[in-house]
Coordinates of C-alpha atoms and ligand atoms in Angstrom, one line a residue:
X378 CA 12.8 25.8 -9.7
X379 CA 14.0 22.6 -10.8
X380 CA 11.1 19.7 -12.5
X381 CA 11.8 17.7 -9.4
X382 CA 10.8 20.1 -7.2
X383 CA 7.8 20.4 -8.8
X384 CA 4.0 18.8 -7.9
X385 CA 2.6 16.4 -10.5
X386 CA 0.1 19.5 -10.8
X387 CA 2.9 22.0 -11.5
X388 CA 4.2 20.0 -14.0
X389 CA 1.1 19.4 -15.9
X390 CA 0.3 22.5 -16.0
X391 CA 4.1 23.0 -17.9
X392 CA 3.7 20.2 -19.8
X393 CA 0.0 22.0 -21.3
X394 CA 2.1 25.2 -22.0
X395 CA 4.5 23.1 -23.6
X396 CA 7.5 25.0 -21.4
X397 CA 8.3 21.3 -21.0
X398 CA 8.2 17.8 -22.7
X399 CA 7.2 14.6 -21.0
X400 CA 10.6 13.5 -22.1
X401 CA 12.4 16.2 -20.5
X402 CA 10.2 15.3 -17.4
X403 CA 10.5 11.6 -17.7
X404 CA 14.4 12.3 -17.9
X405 CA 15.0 14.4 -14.8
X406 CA 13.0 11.8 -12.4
X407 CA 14.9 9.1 -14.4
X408 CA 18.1 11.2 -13.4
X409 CA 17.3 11.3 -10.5
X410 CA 16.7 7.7 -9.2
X411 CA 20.5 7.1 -10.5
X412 CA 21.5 9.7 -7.9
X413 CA 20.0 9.2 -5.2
X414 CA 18.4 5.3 -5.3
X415 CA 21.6 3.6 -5.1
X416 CA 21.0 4.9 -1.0
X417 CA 17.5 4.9 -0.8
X418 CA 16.7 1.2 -2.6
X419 CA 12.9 2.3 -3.5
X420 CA 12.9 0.6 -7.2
X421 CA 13.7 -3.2 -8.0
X422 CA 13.1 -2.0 -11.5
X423 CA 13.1 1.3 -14.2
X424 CA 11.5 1.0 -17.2
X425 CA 14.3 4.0 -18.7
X426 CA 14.1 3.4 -22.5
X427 CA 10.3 2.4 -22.4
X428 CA 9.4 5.5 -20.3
X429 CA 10.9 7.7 -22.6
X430 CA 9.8 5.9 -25.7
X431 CA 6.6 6.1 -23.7
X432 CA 7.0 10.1 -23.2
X433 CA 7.8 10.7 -26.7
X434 CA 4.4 9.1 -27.6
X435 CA 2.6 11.7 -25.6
X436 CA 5.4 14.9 -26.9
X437 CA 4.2 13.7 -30.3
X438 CA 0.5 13.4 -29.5
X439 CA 0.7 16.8 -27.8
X440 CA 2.6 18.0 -30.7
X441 CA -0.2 17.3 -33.3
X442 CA -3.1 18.3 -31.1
X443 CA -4.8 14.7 -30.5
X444 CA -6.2 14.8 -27.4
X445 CA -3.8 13.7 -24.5
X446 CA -5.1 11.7 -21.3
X447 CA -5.8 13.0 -17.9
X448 CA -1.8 12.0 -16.8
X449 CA -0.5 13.8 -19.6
X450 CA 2.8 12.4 -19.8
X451 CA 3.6 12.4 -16.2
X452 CA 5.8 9.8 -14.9
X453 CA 4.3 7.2 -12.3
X454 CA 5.8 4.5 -9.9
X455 CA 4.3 1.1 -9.6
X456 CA 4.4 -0.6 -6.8
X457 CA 5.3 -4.4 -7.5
X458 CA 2.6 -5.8 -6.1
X459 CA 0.7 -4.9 -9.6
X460 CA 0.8 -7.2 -12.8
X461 CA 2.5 -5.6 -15.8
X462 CA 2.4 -7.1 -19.1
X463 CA 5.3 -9.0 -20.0
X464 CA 7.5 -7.4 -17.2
X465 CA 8.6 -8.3 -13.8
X466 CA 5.9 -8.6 -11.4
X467 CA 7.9 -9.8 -8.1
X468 CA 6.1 -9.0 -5.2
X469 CA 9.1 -8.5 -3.8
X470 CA 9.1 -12.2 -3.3
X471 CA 12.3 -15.3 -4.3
X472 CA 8.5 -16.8 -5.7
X473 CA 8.1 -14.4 -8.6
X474 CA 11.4 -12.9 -8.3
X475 CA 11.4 -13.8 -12.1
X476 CA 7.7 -13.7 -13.1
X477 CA 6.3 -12.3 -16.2
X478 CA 2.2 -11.2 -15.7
X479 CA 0.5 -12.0 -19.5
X480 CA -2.1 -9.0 -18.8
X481 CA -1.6 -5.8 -17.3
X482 CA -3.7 -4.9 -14.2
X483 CA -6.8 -2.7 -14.8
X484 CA -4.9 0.4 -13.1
X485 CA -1.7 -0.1 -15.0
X486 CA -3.9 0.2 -17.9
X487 CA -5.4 3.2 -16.8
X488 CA -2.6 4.8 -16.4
X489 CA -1.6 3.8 -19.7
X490 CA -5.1 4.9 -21.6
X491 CA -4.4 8.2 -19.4
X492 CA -1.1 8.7 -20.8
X493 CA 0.9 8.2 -17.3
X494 CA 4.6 7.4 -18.1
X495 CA 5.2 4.0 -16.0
X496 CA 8.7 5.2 -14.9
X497 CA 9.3 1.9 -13.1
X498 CA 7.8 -0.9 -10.0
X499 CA 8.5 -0.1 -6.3
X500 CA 9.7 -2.3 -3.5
X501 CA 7.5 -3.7 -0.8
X502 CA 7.1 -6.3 1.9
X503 CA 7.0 -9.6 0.4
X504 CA 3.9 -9.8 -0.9
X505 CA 2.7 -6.5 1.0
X506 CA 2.7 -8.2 4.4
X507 CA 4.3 -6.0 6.8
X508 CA 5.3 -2.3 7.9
X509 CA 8.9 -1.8 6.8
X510 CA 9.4 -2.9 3.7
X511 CA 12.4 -4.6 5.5
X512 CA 10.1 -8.4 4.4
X513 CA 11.4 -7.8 0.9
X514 CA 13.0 -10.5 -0.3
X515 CA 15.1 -8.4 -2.3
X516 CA 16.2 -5.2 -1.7
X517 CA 16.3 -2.5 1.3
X518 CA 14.9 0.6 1.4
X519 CA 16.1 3.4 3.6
X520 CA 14.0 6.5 4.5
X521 CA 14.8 9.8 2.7
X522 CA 14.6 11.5 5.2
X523 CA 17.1 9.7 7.6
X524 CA 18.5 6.7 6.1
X525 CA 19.2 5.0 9.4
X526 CA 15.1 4.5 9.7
X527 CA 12.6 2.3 7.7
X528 CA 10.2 4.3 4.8
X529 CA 7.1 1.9 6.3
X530 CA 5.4 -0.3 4.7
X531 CA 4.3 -2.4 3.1
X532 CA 4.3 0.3 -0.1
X533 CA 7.6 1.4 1.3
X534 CA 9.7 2.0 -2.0
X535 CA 5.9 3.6 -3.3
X536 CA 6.3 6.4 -0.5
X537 CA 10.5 7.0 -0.6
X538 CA 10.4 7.1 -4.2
X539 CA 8.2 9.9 -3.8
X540 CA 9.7 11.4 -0.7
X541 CA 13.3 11.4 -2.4
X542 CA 11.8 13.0 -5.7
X543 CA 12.4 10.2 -7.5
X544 CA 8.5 9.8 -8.7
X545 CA 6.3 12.7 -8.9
X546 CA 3.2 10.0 -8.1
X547 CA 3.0 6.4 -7.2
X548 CA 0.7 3.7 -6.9
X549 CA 0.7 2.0 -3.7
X550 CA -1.6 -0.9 -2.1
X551 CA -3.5 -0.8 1.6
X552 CA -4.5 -3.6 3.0
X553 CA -4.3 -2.9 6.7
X554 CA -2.4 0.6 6.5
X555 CA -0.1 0.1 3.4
X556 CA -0.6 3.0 1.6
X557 CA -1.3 5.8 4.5
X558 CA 1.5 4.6 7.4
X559 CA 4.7 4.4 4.7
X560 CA 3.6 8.2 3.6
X561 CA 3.2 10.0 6.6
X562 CA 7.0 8.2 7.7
X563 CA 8.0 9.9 4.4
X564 CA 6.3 12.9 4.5
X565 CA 4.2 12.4 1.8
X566 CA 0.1 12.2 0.7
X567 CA -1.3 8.6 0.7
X568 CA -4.9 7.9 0.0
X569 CA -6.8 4.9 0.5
X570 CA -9.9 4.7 -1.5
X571 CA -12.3 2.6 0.0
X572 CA -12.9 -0.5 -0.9
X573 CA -14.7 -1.0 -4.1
X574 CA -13.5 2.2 -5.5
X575 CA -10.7 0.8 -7.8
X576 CA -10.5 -2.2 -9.5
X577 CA -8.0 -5.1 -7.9
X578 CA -7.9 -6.5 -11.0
X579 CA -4.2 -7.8 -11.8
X580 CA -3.6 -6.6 -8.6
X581 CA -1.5 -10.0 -6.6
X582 CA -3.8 -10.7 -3.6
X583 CA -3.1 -10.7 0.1
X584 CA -6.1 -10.6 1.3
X585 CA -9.1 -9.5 -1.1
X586 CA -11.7 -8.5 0.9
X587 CA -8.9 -5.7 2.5
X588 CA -6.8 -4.7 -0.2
X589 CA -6.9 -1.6 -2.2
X590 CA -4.6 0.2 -4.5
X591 CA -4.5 4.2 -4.3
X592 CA -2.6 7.1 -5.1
X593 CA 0.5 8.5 -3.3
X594 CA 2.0 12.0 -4.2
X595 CA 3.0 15.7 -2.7
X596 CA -0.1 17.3 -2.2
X597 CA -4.0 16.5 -2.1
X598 CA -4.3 17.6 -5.3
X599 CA -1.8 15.7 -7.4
X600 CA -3.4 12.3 -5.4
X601 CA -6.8 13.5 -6.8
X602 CA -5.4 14.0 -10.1
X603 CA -4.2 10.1 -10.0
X604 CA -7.2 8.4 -8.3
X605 CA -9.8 10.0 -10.9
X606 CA -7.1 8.3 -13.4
X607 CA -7.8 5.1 -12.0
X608 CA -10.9 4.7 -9.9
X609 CA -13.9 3.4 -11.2
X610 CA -16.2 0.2 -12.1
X611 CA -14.2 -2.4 -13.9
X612 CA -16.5 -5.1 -15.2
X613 CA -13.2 -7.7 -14.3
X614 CA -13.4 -7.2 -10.5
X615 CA -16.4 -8.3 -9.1
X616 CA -16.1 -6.4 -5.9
X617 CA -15.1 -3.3 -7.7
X618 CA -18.3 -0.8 -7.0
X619 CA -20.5 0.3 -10.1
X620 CA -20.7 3.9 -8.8
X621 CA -19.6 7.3 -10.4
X622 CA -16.3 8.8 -10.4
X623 CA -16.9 12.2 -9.0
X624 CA -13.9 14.4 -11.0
X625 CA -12.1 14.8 -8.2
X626 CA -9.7 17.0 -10.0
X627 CA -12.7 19.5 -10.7
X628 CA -13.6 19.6 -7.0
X629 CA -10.6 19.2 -5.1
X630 CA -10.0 23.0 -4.7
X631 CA -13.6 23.9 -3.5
X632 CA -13.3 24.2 0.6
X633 CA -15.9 22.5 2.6
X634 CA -18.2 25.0 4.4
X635 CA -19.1 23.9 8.2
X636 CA -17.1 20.7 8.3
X637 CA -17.7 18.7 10.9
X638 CA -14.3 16.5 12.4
X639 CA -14.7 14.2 15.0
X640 CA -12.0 13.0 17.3
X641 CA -12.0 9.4 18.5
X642 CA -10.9 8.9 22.2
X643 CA -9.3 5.6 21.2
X644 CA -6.9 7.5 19.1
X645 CA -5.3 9.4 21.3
X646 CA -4.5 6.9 24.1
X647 CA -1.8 5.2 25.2
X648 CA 1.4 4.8 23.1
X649 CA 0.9 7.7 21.3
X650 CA 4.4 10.1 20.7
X651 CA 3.5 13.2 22.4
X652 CA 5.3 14.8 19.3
X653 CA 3.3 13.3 17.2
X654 CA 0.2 13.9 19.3
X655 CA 1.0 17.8 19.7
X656 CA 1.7 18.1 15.8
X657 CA -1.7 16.5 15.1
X658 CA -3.6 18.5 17.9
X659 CA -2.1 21.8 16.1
X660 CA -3.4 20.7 12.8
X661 CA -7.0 20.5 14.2
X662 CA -6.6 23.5 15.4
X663 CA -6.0 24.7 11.6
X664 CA -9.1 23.1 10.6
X665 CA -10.8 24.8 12.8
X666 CA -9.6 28.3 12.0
X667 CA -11.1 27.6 8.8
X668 CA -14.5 27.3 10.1
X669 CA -14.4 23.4 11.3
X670 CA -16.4 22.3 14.6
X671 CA -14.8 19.5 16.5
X672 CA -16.5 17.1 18.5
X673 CA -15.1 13.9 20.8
X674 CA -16.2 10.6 19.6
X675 CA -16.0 6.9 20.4
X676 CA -15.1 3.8 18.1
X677 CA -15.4 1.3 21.1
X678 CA -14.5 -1.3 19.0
X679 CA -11.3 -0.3 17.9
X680 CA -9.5 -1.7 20.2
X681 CA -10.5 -5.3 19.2
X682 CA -9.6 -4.1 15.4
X683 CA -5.3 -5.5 15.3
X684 CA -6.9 -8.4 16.7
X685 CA -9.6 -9.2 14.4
X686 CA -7.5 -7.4 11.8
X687 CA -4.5 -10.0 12.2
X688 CA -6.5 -13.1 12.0
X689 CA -8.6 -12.0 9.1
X690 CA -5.9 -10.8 6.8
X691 CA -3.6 -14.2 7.4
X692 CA -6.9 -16.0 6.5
X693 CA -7.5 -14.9 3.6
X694 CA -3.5 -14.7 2.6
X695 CA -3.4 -18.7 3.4
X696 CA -6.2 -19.2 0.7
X697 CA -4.3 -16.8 -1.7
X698 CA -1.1 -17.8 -1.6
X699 CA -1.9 -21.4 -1.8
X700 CA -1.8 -20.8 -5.4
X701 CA 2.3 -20.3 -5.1
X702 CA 2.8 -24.4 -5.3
X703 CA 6.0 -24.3 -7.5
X704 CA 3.7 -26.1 -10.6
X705 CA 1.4 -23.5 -12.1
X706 CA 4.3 -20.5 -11.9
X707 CA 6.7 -18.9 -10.5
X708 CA 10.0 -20.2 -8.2
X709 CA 10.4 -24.3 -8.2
X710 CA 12.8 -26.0 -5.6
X711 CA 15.6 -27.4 -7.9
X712 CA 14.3 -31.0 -8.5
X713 CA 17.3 -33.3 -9.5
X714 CA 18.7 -32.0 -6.2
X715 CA 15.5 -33.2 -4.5
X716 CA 15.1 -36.3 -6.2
X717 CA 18.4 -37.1 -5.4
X718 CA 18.0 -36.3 -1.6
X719 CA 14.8 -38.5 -2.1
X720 CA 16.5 -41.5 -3.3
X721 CA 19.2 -41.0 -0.7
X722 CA 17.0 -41.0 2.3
X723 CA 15.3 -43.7 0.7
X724 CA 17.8 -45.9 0.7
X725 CA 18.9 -45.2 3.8
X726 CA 15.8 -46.6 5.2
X727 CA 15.8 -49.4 2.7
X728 CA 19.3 -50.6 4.8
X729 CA 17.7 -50.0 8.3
X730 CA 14.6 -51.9 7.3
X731 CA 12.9 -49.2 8.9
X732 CA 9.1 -49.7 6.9
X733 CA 7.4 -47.1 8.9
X734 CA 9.2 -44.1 7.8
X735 CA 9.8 -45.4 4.0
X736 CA 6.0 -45.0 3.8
X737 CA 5.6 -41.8 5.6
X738 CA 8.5 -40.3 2.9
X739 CA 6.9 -37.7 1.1
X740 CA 6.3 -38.4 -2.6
X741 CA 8.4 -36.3 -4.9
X742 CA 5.3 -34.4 -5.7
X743 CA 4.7 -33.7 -2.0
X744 CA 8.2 -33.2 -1.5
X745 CA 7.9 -30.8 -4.1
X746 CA 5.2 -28.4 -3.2
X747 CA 7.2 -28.2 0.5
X748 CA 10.5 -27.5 -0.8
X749 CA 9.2 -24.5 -3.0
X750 CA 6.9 -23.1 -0.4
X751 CA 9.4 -23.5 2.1
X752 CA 12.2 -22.0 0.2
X753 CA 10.2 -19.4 -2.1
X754 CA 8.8 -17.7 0.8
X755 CA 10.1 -15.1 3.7
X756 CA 9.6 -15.9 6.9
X757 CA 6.8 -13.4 7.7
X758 CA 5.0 -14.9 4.7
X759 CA 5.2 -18.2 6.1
X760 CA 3.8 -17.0 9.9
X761 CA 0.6 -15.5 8.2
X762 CA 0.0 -18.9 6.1
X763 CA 0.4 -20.7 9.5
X764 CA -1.8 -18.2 11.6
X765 CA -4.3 -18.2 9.0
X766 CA -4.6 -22.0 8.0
X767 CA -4.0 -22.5 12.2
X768 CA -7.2 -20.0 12.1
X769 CA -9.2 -21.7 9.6
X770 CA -9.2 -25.4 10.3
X771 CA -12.0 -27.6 12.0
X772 CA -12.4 -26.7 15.6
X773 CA -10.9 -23.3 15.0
X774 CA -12.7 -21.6 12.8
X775 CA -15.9 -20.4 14.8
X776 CA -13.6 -19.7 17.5
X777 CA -11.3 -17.3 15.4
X778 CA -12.5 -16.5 11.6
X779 CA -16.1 -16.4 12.6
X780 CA -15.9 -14.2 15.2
X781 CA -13.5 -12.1 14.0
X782 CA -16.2 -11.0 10.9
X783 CA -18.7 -10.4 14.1
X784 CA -16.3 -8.1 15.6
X785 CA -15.5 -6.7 12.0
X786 CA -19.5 -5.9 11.5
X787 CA -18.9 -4.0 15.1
X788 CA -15.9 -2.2 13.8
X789 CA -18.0 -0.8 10.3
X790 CA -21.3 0.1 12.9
X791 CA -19.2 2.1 15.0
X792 CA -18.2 4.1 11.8
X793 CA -21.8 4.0 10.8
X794 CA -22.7 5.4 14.3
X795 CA -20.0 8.4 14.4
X796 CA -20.6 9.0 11.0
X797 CA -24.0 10.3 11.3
X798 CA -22.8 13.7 13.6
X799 CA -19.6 13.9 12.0
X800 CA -18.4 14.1 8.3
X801 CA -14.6 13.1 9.2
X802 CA -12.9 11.7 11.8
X803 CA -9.1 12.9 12.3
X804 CA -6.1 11.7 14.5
X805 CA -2.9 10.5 13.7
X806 CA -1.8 8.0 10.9
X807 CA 1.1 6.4 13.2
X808 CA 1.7 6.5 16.8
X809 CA 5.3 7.2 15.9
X810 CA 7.3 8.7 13.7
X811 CA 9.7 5.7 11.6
X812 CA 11.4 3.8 13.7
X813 CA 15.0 2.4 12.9
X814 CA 15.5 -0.3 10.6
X815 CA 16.0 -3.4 12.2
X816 CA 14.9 -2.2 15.4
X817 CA 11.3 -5.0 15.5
X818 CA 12.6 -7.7 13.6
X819 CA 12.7 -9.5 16.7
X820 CA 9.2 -8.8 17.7
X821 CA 6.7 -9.4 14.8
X822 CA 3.5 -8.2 17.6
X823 CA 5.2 -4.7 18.3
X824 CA 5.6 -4.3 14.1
X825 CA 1.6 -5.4 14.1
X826 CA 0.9 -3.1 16.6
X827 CA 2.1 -0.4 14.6
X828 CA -1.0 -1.0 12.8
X829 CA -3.2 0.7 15.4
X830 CA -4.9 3.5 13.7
X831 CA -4.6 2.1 10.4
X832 CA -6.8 -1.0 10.2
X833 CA -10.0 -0.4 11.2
X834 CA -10.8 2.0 7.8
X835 CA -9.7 -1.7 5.6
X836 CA -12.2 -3.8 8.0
X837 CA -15.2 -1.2 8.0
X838 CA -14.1 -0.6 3.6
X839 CA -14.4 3.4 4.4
X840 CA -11.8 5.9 2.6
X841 CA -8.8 7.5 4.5
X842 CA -5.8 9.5 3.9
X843 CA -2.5 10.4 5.2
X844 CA -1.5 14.3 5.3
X845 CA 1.9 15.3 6.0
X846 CA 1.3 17.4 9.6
X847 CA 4.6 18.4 11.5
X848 CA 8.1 17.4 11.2
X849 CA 10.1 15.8 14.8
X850 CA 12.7 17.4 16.5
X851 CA 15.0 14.4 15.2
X852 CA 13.6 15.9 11.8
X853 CA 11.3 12.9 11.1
X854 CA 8.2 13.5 9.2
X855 CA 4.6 13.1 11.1
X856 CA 1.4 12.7 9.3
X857 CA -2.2 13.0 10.1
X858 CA -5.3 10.4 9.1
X859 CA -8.7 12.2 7.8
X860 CA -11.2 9.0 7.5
X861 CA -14.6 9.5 5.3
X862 CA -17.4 7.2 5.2
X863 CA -17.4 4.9 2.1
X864 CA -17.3 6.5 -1.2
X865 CA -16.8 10.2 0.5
X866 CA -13.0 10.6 -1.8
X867 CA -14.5 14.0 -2.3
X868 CA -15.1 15.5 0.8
X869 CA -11.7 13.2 1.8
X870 CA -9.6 15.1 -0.9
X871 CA -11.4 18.9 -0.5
X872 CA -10.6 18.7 3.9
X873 CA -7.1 17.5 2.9
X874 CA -6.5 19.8 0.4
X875 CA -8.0 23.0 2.3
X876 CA -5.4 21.9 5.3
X877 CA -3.0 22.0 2.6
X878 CA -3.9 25.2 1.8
X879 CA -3.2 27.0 5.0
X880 CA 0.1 24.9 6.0
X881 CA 3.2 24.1 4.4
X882 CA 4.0 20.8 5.5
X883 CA 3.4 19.0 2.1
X884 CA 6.1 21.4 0.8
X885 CA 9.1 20.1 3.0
X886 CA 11.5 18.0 1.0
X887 CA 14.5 15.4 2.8
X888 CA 18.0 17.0 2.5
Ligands
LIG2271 N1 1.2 -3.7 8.2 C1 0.0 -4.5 7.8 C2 0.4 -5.9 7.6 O1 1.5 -6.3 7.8 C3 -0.6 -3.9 6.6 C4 -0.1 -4.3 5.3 C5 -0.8 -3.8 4.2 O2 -1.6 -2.8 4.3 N2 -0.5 -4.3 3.0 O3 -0.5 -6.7 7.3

């Protein structure tokens, strides 16, 4: 069997018996992206002689018998929506196409302090807003498993790197469905943890009361094996939970006795693929051959939750990304051309005389901020800065932001509600398998919409995951969507892992 067919797990396990180094490892993935990512486009960066050098450290550690982190010289993707010391942090945005973070995010020092090989950063939508990856400002990135279709989004390049083999784990971001719709379009494990569970420290905000950074991978267990690596208080985040870290690595293998899975109507409506629909219907089925009980449920609110979800999110992305000005850092419009257009158009009014519009000329400050706003951002950046400042201003708020946190607090009670008879609530992660590339860029709503089963778990802050479930006749991969009440990882990762356990879904690999 070759490393790259290997789970992070396997290869840990190697890597213990010394049968292999973390530079042979680090090598074969690093291999491995020059084969295949010239198609695929998942990385805007590799970190080659650093990762080994990085490897090497851990060989030699291993070698001497110091003790050796929880990662052990595995090699991990970073999606590049995190800040890395003294590296490109891009967002995959023309604003930070260039920029250089002075700190390193509390995960990326995690995974550092656990001896994780940071093999290189991932593409995304720009600034993690979207569901295609196809927002990137600079780069595309094709599905492995039919390169004719988009890997998701927005942790697109997080899930294909994985999917291709490229990565044996990645960190990916969920803000509305980030983490858990890009896996199950590339067949692959996505957890979001909920919110609170790991620091967003260093992480670049889209919208902070939503986002959350988790672990993608093969199976259940490898994404345990990465979110005990980084979950956990961090004194830097404010909003990051002071709770224990269960050792989810300890406790992924023992199977749950006399689970209890609810279904939710609303998931199974309209819209959904009746491929994706039958594959997920089989997989209950599974669960319940392994002693599950299944009962129908209600989330009546869920159908408000892409509306609330999309003015909420834009909200609190026009607040964050009103830092991007062009003066503190990152992209600045190129000013002797816009001074010169300045004193151009001045003059030109100067000779008409016209005094109205000499004074309403912006200032070369205001002129300034526009240009770089106007040319540093993508254009689905700038809709969600106008939906959400649109949202926010006087006469508008109560009407929109205000009651969209009622409808929010709705959202979380119905979970609250369903939660006490059931201990999970399953149904598909996407309606649809991936759909072609280019095939919504006309219609930003129907890209939204794709949302559907993804953003209510970010608005109530409970955990979910995405399992790999079926595989379409068009050989597309399907996935499923376990949801736990907050701070329930555990039971999250052991139902996962025991589905894993009687399928073989997670072991399916692109051509
Ligand atoms: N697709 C959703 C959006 O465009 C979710 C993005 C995310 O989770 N980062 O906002």
């Amino acid at each position: 069997m070759s490393l790259l067919d290997k789970t992070a797990s396997e290869l840990l396990a190697d890597l213990e018996a010394k049968e292999t180094t973390a530079v042979e490892v680090t090598t074969a993935f690093l291999e491995q992206i020059k084969k295949a990512d010239e198609t695929i486009g998942a990385f805007l960066s590799t970190r080659d002689d650093l990762a080994l050098a990085e490897a090497a450290e851990v060989d030699r550690k291993r070698a001497v018998g110091e003790p050796v982190g929880l990662l052990g010289g595995l090699p991990v993707a970073i999606k590049d929506l995190l800040c890395t010391k003294g590296e490109v942090t891009s967002c995959a945005s023309k604003m930070l196409a260039e920029f250089r973070p002075p700190y390193d995010a509390t995960v990326v020092q995690r995974l550092r302090d656990a001896d994780g090989v940071i093999i290189g950063k991932t593409n995304m939508d720009e600034f993690a807003m979207g569901g295609s990856t196809e927002n990137s400002a600079l780069g595309v990135t094709r599905n492995p498993w039919n390169t004719s279709r988009v890997p998701g989004g927005s942790s697109g390049g997080a899930a294909a790197c994985v999917g291709a083999s490229m990565a044996p784990l990645s960190i990916g971001t969920d803000t509305g469905g980030s983490i858990r719709q890009p896996s199950s379009y590339c067949g692959v494990v996505g957890l979001k943890p909920s919110y609170g569970r790991v620091s967003r420290y260093g992480l670049v905000a889209f919208a902070s009361s939503l986002d959350q950074i988790g672990p993608i991978a093969h199976t259940v267990e490898d994404a345990a094996l990465l979110l005990e690596a980084i979950a956990g208080h961090d004194p830097a985040d404010s909003t990051s939970a002071n709770v224990p870290t269960p050792s989810y690595t300890a406790s992924v293998r023992q199977p749950l006795q006399g689970l209890r899975l609810g279904i939710a109507r609303e998931h199974f409506g309209d819209g959904l693929d009746g491929e994706v629909d039958a594959s997920v219907r089989e997989a209950i089925k599974v669960f319940e051959s392994q002693g599950a009980t299944v009962r129908e449920l209600s989330l009546p609110h869920s159908k408000y939750a892409i509306a609330t979800y999309y003015i909420i999110a834009p909200c609190e992305a026009s607040s964050n990304l009103a830092r991007y000005d062009g003066v503190h850092y990152g992209y600045r419009t190129d000013e002797k051309a816009m001074l010169a257009e300045l004193a151009e158009e001045r003059k030109v009014l100067e000779g008409a005389g016209d005094r109205a519009k000499l004074e309403a000329l912006d200032t070369s400050l205001v002129r300034m901020y526009r240009k770089t706003r106007s040319e540093g951002f993508g254009a689905e950046v700038k809709r969600r800065i106008m939906l959400g400042s649109y949202a926010l201003s006087a006469g508008y708020y109560d009407a929109y932001y205000v009651k969209a946190l009622k409808v929010r607090r709705l959202i979380r009670e119905d979970y609250d509600a369903a939660f006490k008879d059931v201990d999970l609530i399953i149904g598909p992660t996407t309606a649809t398998p991936a759909f072609k590339l280019g095939e919504m860029n006309e219609d930003p709503l129907a890209m939204y919409l794709q949302d559907l089963y993804t953003v209510s778990a970010n608005l109530a802050g409970i955990a979910a995951i995405s399992v790999p479930c079926g595989i379409s006749k068009s050989g597309l991969p399907i996935g499923l969507q376990l949801q736990a009440p907050p701070f329930e990882e555990e039971r999250l990762l052991r139902a996962a892992h025991m589905f894993q356990q009687a399928t073989d879904w997670h072991t399916k690999r692109p051509n």
